[in-house]
């Protein structure tokens, strides 16, 4: 049996006195990743957040959200490749739902495999993301779409 050594900071407690909500609208240009980190950080600054939690929720079933590496763009290329392998758009894939085209059902599957909602802690007025983390909208459809993301901060404000 191996032993690990861990440390934990002293817990801090704040009274949630603020609930702030905004709608972020993003026009996509088709399949791919769109970095939303700056928009989320600006929302946190605009609502004068101190400590609490930011929830992001995308109001669609053919696009999703994720937190991923922001340092090496090849990560996003590889993620796009694996999602395409898991939910191919070719006619031989056997999808029966194709109301909006051959990428319709694969987009729903890709959304199911990723997330429609993210939760990011806010500490001392900043998103508590790791050094190489970013918040992304993933557009799973080939053509451009207008996507809506609900941003909601719950916690203490400055």
Short mmCIF file of N, CA and C in Angstrom, two decimals, residues 20-157:
data_model
loop_
_atom_site.label_atom_id
_atom_site.label_comp_id
_atom_site.label_asym_id
_atom_site.label_seq_id
_atom_site.Cartn_x
_atom_site.Cartn_y
_atom_site.Cartn_z
N UNK A 20 -26.42 36.78 -9.40
CA UNK A 20 -26.38 37.62 -10.60
C UNK A 20 -26.44 36.73 -11.82
N UNK A 21 -27.25 37.11 -12.79
CA UNK A 21 -27.46 36.29 -13.98
C UNK A 21 -27.37 37.15 -15.23
N UNK A 22 -26.77 36.59 -16.27
CA UNK A 22 -26.72 37.26 -17.58
C UNK A 22 -26.81 36.20 -18.66
N UNK A 23 -27.24 36.63 -19.84
CA UNK A 23 -27.29 35.75 -21.00
C UNK A 23 -26.16 36.15 -21.95
N UNK A 24 -25.31 35.21 -22.27
CA UNK A 24 -24.23 35.42 -23.23
C UNK A 24 -24.65 34.80 -24.55
N UNK A 25 -24.67 35.60 -25.61
CA UNK A 25 -25.02 35.10 -26.94
C UNK A 25 -23.75 35.04 -27.77
N UNK A 26 -23.52 33.88 -28.38
CA UNK A 26 -22.31 33.66 -29.18
C UNK A 26 -22.72 33.20 -30.57
N UNK A 27 -22.21 33.86 -31.57
CA UNK A 27 -22.42 33.45 -32.95
C UNK A 27 -21.25 32.55 -33.34
N UNK A 28 -21.53 31.29 -33.63
CA UNK A 28 -20.47 30.37 -34.03
C UNK A 28 -20.29 30.42 -35.54
N UNK A 29 -19.17 29.92 -36.00
CA UNK A 29 -18.92 29.87 -37.44
C UNK A 29 -18.94 28.44 -37.96
N UNK A 30 -19.44 27.54 -37.16
CA UNK A 30 -19.47 26.12 -37.51
C UNK A 30 -18.69 25.32 -36.49
N UNK A 31 -18.50 24.06 -36.78
CA UNK A 31 -17.87 23.12 -35.86
C UNK A 31 -16.54 23.64 -35.31
N UNK A 32 -16.38 23.53 -33.98
CA UNK A 32 -15.13 23.93 -33.37
C UNK A 32 -15.30 24.45 -31.95
N UNK A 33 -14.19 24.86 -31.37
CA UNK A 33 -14.13 25.35 -29.99
C UNK A 33 -14.05 26.87 -29.97
N UNK A 34 -14.79 27.50 -29.06
CA UNK A 34 -14.76 28.95 -28.88
C UNK A 34 -14.44 29.21 -27.41
N UNK A 35 -13.37 29.95 -27.16
CA UNK A 35 -12.94 30.24 -25.80
C UNK A 35 -13.85 31.30 -25.18
N UNK A 36 -14.50 30.93 -24.07
CA UNK A 36 -15.41 31.84 -23.36
C UNK A 36 -14.81 32.36 -22.06
N UNK A 37 -13.55 32.05 -21.78
CA UNK A 37 -12.95 32.39 -20.50
C UNK A 37 -12.97 33.89 -20.23
N UNK A 38 -12.60 34.70 -21.21
CA UNK A 38 -12.58 36.15 -21.00
C UNK A 38 -13.98 36.69 -20.74
N UNK A 39 -14.98 36.17 -21.45
CA UNK A 39 -16.37 36.60 -21.22
C UNK A 39 -16.83 36.24 -19.81
N UNK A 40 -16.49 35.02 -19.36
CA UNK A 40 -16.87 34.60 -18.01
C UNK A 40 -16.17 35.46 -16.96
N UNK A 41 -14.89 35.74 -17.15
CA UNK A 41 -14.13 36.57 -16.21
C UNK A 41 -14.68 37.99 -16.17
N UNK A 42 -15.08 38.52 -17.32
CA UNK A 42 -15.65 39.87 -17.37
C UNK A 42 -16.99 39.92 -16.62
N UNK A 43 -17.79 38.88 -16.77
CA UNK A 43 -19.06 38.80 -16.03
C UNK A 43 -18.79 38.83 -14.52
N UNK A 44 -17.82 38.06 -14.06
CA UNK A 44 -17.46 38.02 -12.64
C UNK A 44 -17.02 39.41 -12.16
N UNK A 45 -16.24 40.10 -12.98
CA UNK A 45 -15.82 41.47 -12.63
C UNK A 45 -17.02 42.42 -12.61
N UNK A 46 -17.90 42.31 -13.62
CA UNK A 46 -19.05 43.22 -13.72
C UNK A 46 -20.01 43.10 -12.54
N UNK A 47 -20.15 41.89 -11.97
CA UNK A 47 -21.08 41.70 -10.85
C UNK A 47 -20.38 41.87 -9.50
N UNK A 48 -19.10 42.28 -9.55
CA UNK A 48 -18.32 42.53 -8.33
C UNK A 48 -18.27 41.31 -7.42
N UNK A 49 -18.12 40.13 -8.04
CA UNK A 49 -18.07 38.89 -7.28
C UNK A 49 -16.83 38.84 -6.40
N UNK A 50 -16.97 38.24 -5.23
CA UNK A 50 -15.83 38.02 -4.35
C UNK A 50 -15.57 36.52 -4.24
N UNK A 51 -16.42 35.80 -3.56
CA UNK A 51 -16.28 34.35 -3.40
C UNK A 51 -17.63 33.69 -3.65
N UNK A 52 -17.61 32.58 -4.37
CA UNK A 52 -18.85 31.87 -4.67
C UNK A 52 -18.63 30.92 -5.82
N UNK A 53 -19.63 30.84 -6.69
CA UNK A 53 -19.58 29.90 -7.80
C UNK A 53 -20.22 30.50 -9.04
N UNK A 54 -19.59 30.24 -10.17
CA UNK A 54 -20.14 30.61 -11.47
C UNK A 54 -20.66 29.34 -12.12
N UNK A 55 -21.91 29.40 -12.55
CA UNK A 55 -22.48 28.31 -13.34
C UNK A 55 -22.65 28.83 -14.76
N UNK A 56 -22.26 28.01 -15.73
CA UNK A 56 -22.50 28.31 -17.14
C UNK A 56 -23.40 27.19 -17.65
N UNK A 57 -24.47 27.55 -18.35
CA UNK A 57 -25.41 26.57 -18.87
C UNK A 57 -25.75 26.92 -20.30
N UNK A 58 -25.52 26.00 -21.23
CA UNK A 58 -25.83 26.25 -22.64
C UNK A 58 -27.23 25.71 -22.93
N UNK A 59 -28.02 26.53 -23.60
CA UNK A 59 -29.43 26.22 -23.84
C UNK A 59 -29.65 25.53 -25.18
N UNK A 60 -28.84 24.52 -25.46
CA UNK A 60 -28.93 23.84 -26.75
C UNK A 60 -28.59 22.36 -26.58
N UNK A 61 -29.02 21.55 -27.54
CA UNK A 61 -28.74 20.11 -27.50
C UNK A 61 -27.75 19.66 -28.57
N UNK A 62 -27.21 20.60 -29.33
CA UNK A 62 -26.23 20.25 -30.36
C UNK A 62 -24.96 21.09 -30.25
N UNK A 63 -24.75 21.65 -29.07
CA UNK A 63 -23.52 22.36 -28.72
C UNK A 63 -23.32 22.12 -27.24
N UNK A 64 -22.09 22.28 -26.76
CA UNK A 64 -21.82 21.97 -25.36
C UNK A 64 -20.73 22.86 -24.79
N UNK A 65 -20.41 22.61 -23.52
CA UNK A 65 -19.38 23.36 -22.81
C UNK A 65 -18.34 22.39 -22.26
N UNK A 66 -17.12 22.88 -22.11
CA UNK A 66 -16.07 22.06 -21.51
C UNK A 66 -15.00 22.97 -20.92
N UNK A 67 -14.24 22.43 -19.99
CA UNK A 67 -13.03 23.08 -19.50
C UNK A 67 -11.88 22.21 -19.99
N UNK A 68 -10.98 22.83 -20.74
CA UNK A 68 -9.87 22.09 -21.33
C UNK A 68 -8.61 22.95 -21.35
N UNK A 69 -7.53 22.33 -21.78
CA UNK A 69 -6.24 23.00 -21.89
C UNK A 69 -6.31 24.15 -22.89
N UNK A 70 -5.63 25.25 -22.55
CA UNK A 70 -5.61 26.40 -23.46
C UNK A 70 -4.22 26.72 -23.98
N UNK A 71 -3.23 25.89 -23.65
CA UNK A 71 -1.85 26.21 -24.02
C UNK A 71 -1.46 25.68 -25.40
N UNK A 72 -1.86 24.48 -25.71
CA UNK A 72 -1.47 23.85 -26.96
C UNK A 72 -2.71 23.63 -27.83
N UNK A 73 -2.85 24.35 -28.94
CA UNK A 73 -4.04 24.22 -29.80
C UNK A 73 -4.26 22.82 -30.35
N UNK A 74 -3.22 21.99 -30.37
CA UNK A 74 -3.39 20.64 -30.90
C UNK A 74 -4.30 19.80 -30.00
N UNK A 75 -4.45 20.19 -28.72
CA UNK A 75 -5.38 19.49 -27.83
C UNK A 75 -6.79 19.60 -28.39
N UNK A 76 -7.19 20.80 -28.81
CA UNK A 76 -8.53 21.00 -29.35
C UNK A 76 -8.72 20.27 -30.67
N UNK A 77 -7.67 20.20 -31.46
CA UNK A 77 -7.73 19.43 -32.72
C UNK A 77 -7.97 17.96 -32.41
N UNK A 78 -7.20 17.43 -31.45
CA UNK A 78 -7.36 16.02 -31.09
C UNK A 78 -8.72 15.73 -30.48
N UNK A 79 -9.24 16.64 -29.67
CA UNK A 79 -10.57 16.45 -29.10
C UNK A 79 -11.65 16.46 -30.19
N UNK A 80 -11.50 17.34 -31.16
CA UNK A 80 -12.44 17.36 -32.29
C UNK A 80 -12.38 16.03 -33.04
N UNK A 81 -11.18 15.51 -33.23
CA UNK A 81 -10.99 14.23 -33.93
C UNK A 81 -11.66 13.09 -33.17
N UNK A 82 -11.47 13.02 -31.86
CA UNK A 82 -12.05 11.91 -31.10
C UNK A 82 -13.58 12.01 -31.06
N UNK A 83 -14.13 13.21 -30.95
CA UNK A 83 -15.59 13.34 -30.99
C UNK A 83 -16.14 12.91 -32.35
N UNK A 84 -15.43 13.23 -33.42
CA UNK A 84 -15.86 12.81 -34.75
C UNK A 84 -15.81 11.29 -34.90
N UNK A 85 -14.84 10.66 -34.28
CA UNK A 85 -14.74 9.19 -34.32
C UNK A 85 -15.86 8.54 -33.51
N UNK A 86 -16.19 9.14 -32.37
CA UNK A 86 -17.22 8.57 -31.50
C UNK A 86 -18.63 8.76 -32.07
N UNK A 87 -18.84 9.84 -32.81
CA UNK A 87 -20.16 10.13 -33.39
C UNK A 87 -19.96 10.60 -34.82
N UNK A 88 -19.68 9.67 -35.73
CA UNK A 88 -19.40 10.05 -37.12
C UNK A 88 -20.63 10.61 -37.84
N UNK A 89 -20.35 11.46 -38.82
CA UNK A 89 -21.42 12.10 -39.59
C UNK A 89 -21.68 11.40 -40.92
N UNK A 90 -21.03 10.30 -41.17
CA UNK A 90 -21.22 9.66 -42.48
C UNK A 90 -22.56 8.92 -42.53
N UNK A 91 -23.02 8.70 -43.75
CA UNK A 91 -24.33 8.09 -43.99
C UNK A 91 -24.40 6.65 -43.52
N UNK A 92 -23.26 5.99 -43.40
CA UNK A 92 -23.23 4.59 -42.97
C UNK A 92 -23.27 4.42 -41.46
N UNK A 93 -23.34 5.51 -40.71
CA UNK A 93 -23.32 5.43 -39.25
C UNK A 93 -24.60 4.83 -38.68
N UNK A 94 -25.68 4.87 -39.45
CA UNK A 94 -26.92 4.25 -39.01
C UNK A 94 -27.85 5.15 -38.20
N UNK A 95 -27.61 6.45 -38.24
CA UNK A 95 -28.49 7.35 -37.50
C UNK A 95 -29.86 7.41 -38.16
N UNK A 96 -30.91 7.44 -37.36
CA UNK A 96 -32.25 7.60 -37.92
C UNK A 96 -32.73 9.05 -37.82
N UNK A 97 -32.22 9.80 -36.86
CA UNK A 97 -32.61 11.20 -36.70
C UNK A 97 -31.66 12.07 -37.53
N UNK A 98 -32.21 12.67 -38.58
CA UNK A 98 -31.41 13.52 -39.46
C UNK A 98 -32.24 14.71 -39.95
N UNK A 99 -33.13 15.18 -39.11
CA UNK A 99 -34.07 16.24 -39.47
C UNK A 99 -33.37 17.47 -40.04
N UNK A 100 -32.24 17.84 -39.45
CA UNK A 100 -31.53 19.04 -39.88
C UNK A 100 -30.25 18.72 -40.63
N UNK A 101 -30.10 17.50 -41.10
CA UNK A 101 -28.93 17.13 -41.87
C UNK A 101 -28.13 16.00 -41.23
N UNK A 102 -27.09 15.56 -41.92
CA UNK A 102 -26.32 14.40 -41.46
C UNK A 102 -25.50 14.67 -40.19
N UNK A 103 -25.32 15.93 -39.82
CA UNK A 103 -24.57 16.23 -38.58
C UNK A 103 -25.51 16.42 -37.39
N UNK A 104 -26.82 16.25 -37.60
CA UNK A 104 -27.80 16.51 -36.54
C UNK A 104 -27.67 15.51 -35.38
N UNK A 105 -27.84 14.24 -35.63
CA UNK A 105 -27.76 13.25 -34.55
C UNK A 105 -26.35 13.16 -33.97
N UNK A 106 -25.30 13.16 -34.79
CA UNK A 106 -23.95 13.15 -34.20
C UNK A 106 -23.73 14.33 -33.24
N UNK A 107 -24.32 15.49 -33.54
CA UNK A 107 -24.18 16.65 -32.65
C UNK A 107 -24.84 16.38 -31.30
N UNK A 108 -25.99 15.73 -31.31
CA UNK A 108 -26.66 15.39 -30.05
C UNK A 108 -25.82 14.41 -29.23
N UNK A 109 -25.23 13.43 -29.89
CA UNK A 109 -24.38 12.46 -29.19
C UNK A 109 -23.16 13.16 -28.58
N UNK A 110 -22.53 14.04 -29.34
CA UNK A 110 -21.35 14.77 -28.84
C UNK A 110 -21.71 15.63 -27.63
N UNK A 111 -22.90 16.23 -27.65
CA UNK A 111 -23.34 17.01 -26.50
C UNK A 111 -23.54 16.10 -25.29
N UNK A 112 -24.11 14.92 -25.52
CA UNK A 112 -24.32 13.98 -24.42
C UNK A 112 -22.98 13.52 -23.82
N UNK A 113 -21.95 13.42 -24.64
CA UNK A 113 -20.64 12.97 -24.17
C UNK A 113 -19.86 14.07 -23.46
N UNK A 114 -20.25 15.31 -23.66
CA UNK A 114 -19.55 16.43 -23.03
C UNK A 114 -20.46 17.01 -21.94
N UNK A 115 -20.64 18.31 -21.87
CA UNK A 115 -21.44 18.92 -20.81
C UNK A 115 -22.33 20.03 -21.34
N UNK A 116 -23.48 20.21 -20.72
CA UNK A 116 -24.31 21.37 -21.01
C UNK A 116 -24.21 22.39 -19.89
N UNK A 117 -23.57 22.02 -18.77
CA UNK A 117 -23.45 22.90 -17.63
C UNK A 117 -22.07 22.74 -16.99
N UNK A 118 -21.48 23.87 -16.60
CA UNK A 118 -20.19 23.86 -15.91
C UNK A 118 -20.32 24.66 -14.62
N UNK A 119 -19.52 24.30 -13.66
CA UNK A 119 -19.49 24.98 -12.37
C UNK A 119 -18.04 25.35 -12.08
N UNK A 120 -17.77 26.64 -11.90
CA UNK A 120 -16.40 27.11 -11.66
C UNK A 120 -16.38 27.91 -10.36
N UNK A 121 -15.56 27.50 -9.40
CA UNK A 121 -15.45 28.30 -8.17
C UNK A 121 -14.88 29.68 -8.47
N UNK A 122 -15.32 30.65 -7.68
CA UNK A 122 -14.81 32.02 -7.76
C UNK A 122 -14.17 32.32 -6.41
N UNK A 123 -12.88 32.64 -6.42
CA UNK A 123 -12.14 32.93 -5.20
C UNK A 123 -11.53 34.31 -5.29
N UNK A 124 -11.85 35.14 -4.32
CA UNK A 124 -11.32 36.50 -4.26
C UNK A 124 -11.52 37.26 -5.58
N UNK A 125 -12.69 37.09 -6.17
CA UNK A 125 -13.03 37.83 -7.38
C UNK A 125 -12.49 37.30 -8.68
N UNK A 126 -11.93 36.08 -8.67
CA UNK A 126 -11.37 35.51 -9.90
C UNK A 126 -11.83 34.06 -10.09
N UNK A 127 -11.95 33.66 -11.35
CA UNK A 127 -12.26 32.26 -11.64
C UNK A 127 -11.11 31.40 -11.13
N UNK A 128 -11.43 30.32 -10.44
CA UNK A 128 -10.41 29.45 -9.85
C UNK A 128 -9.98 28.36 -10.85
N UNK A 129 -9.73 28.76 -12.08
CA UNK A 129 -9.26 27.83 -13.10
C UNK A 129 -7.77 27.57 -12.89
N UNK A 130 -7.32 26.40 -13.32
CA UNK A 130 -5.90 26.08 -13.27
C UNK A 130 -5.15 26.88 -14.33
N UNK A 131 -3.84 26.87 -14.23
CA UNK A 131 -2.98 27.66 -15.11
C UNK A 131 -3.27 27.44 -16.58
N UNK A 132 -3.51 26.21 -16.98
CA UNK A 132 -3.68 25.90 -18.41
C UNK A 132 -5.13 25.60 -18.78
N UNK A 133 -6.08 26.00 -17.94
CA UNK A 133 -7.48 25.71 -18.22
C UNK A 133 -8.20 26.91 -18.83
N UNK A 134 -9.14 26.60 -19.72
CA UNK A 134 -10.01 27.60 -20.31
C UNK A 134 -11.42 27.01 -20.43
N UNK A 135 -12.40 27.89 -20.51
CA UNK A 135 -13.80 27.49 -20.68
C UNK A 135 -14.13 27.61 -22.17
N UNK A 136 -14.66 26.53 -22.74
CA UNK A 136 -14.96 26.53 -24.17
C UNK A 136 -16.41 26.17 -24.44
N UNK A 137 -16.99 26.82 -25.43
CA UNK A 137 -18.21 26.37 -26.08
C UNK A 137 -17.74 25.46 -27.21
N UNK A 138 -18.37 24.31 -27.36
CA UNK A 138 -18.05 23.43 -28.49
C UNK A 138 -19.25 23.41 -29.42
N UNK A 139 -19.06 23.92 -30.62
CA UNK A 139 -20.11 23.87 -31.64
C UNK A 139 -19.96 22.53 -32.35
N UNK A 140 -21.04 21.73 -32.32
CA UNK A 140 -21.00 20.41 -32.94
C UNK A 140 -21.63 20.38 -34.33
N UNK A 141 -22.22 21.47 -34.76
CA UNK A 141 -22.89 21.51 -36.06
C UNK A 141 -21.96 22.14 -37.09
N UNK A 142 -22.10 21.74 -38.34
CA UNK A 142 -21.23 22.21 -39.41
C UNK A 142 -21.52 23.67 -39.79
N UNK A 143 -22.77 24.06 -39.73
CA UNK A 143 -23.10 25.44 -40.12
C UNK A 143 -23.13 26.36 -38.91
N UNK A 144 -23.03 27.66 -39.12
CA UNK A 144 -23.05 28.63 -38.02
C UNK A 144 -24.38 28.60 -37.25
N UNK A 145 -24.28 28.88 -35.96
CA UNK A 145 -25.45 28.95 -35.10
C UNK A 145 -25.29 30.09 -34.09
N UNK A 146 -26.41 30.57 -33.62
CA UNK A 146 -26.44 31.56 -32.54
C UNK A 146 -26.71 30.78 -31.26
N UNK A 147 -25.75 30.77 -30.34
CA UNK A 147 -25.86 29.97 -29.12
C UNK A 147 -26.04 30.87 -27.90
N UNK A 148 -26.84 30.43 -26.96
CA UNK A 148 -27.09 31.18 -25.74
C UNK A 148 -26.55 30.41 -24.54
N UNK A 149 -25.79 31.11 -23.71
CA UNK A 149 -25.22 30.53 -22.50
C UNK A 149 -25.68 31.39 -21.33
N UNK A 150 -26.31 30.77 -20.35
CA UNK A 150 -26.70 31.46 -19.12
C UNK A 150 -25.48 31.48 -18.21
N UNK A 151 -25.13 32.67 -17.72
CA UNK A 151 -24.07 32.84 -16.73
C UNK A 151 -24.75 33.20 -15.42
N UNK A 152 -24.41 32.49 -14.34
CA UNK A 152 -25.02 32.81 -13.06
C UNK A 152 -23.98 32.68 -11.94
N UNK A 153 -23.80 33.79 -11.22
CA UNK A 153 -22.92 33.80 -10.05
C UNK A 153 -23.77 33.77 -8.80
N UNK A 154 -23.40 32.87 -7.89
CA UNK A 154 -24.04 32.82 -6.57
C UNK A 154 -22.93 32.89 -5.54
N UNK A 155 -23.03 33.87 -4.65
CA UNK A 155 -22.00 34.00 -3.63
C UNK A 155 -22.01 35.37 -3.00
N UNK A 156 -20.84 35.78 -2.55
CA UNK A 156 -20.68 37.08 -1.90
C UNK A 156 -20.09 38.07 -2.90
N UNK A 157 -20.61 39.27 -2.87
CA UNK A 157 -20.10 40.34 -3.75
C UNK A 157 -19.25 41.30 -2.92
#
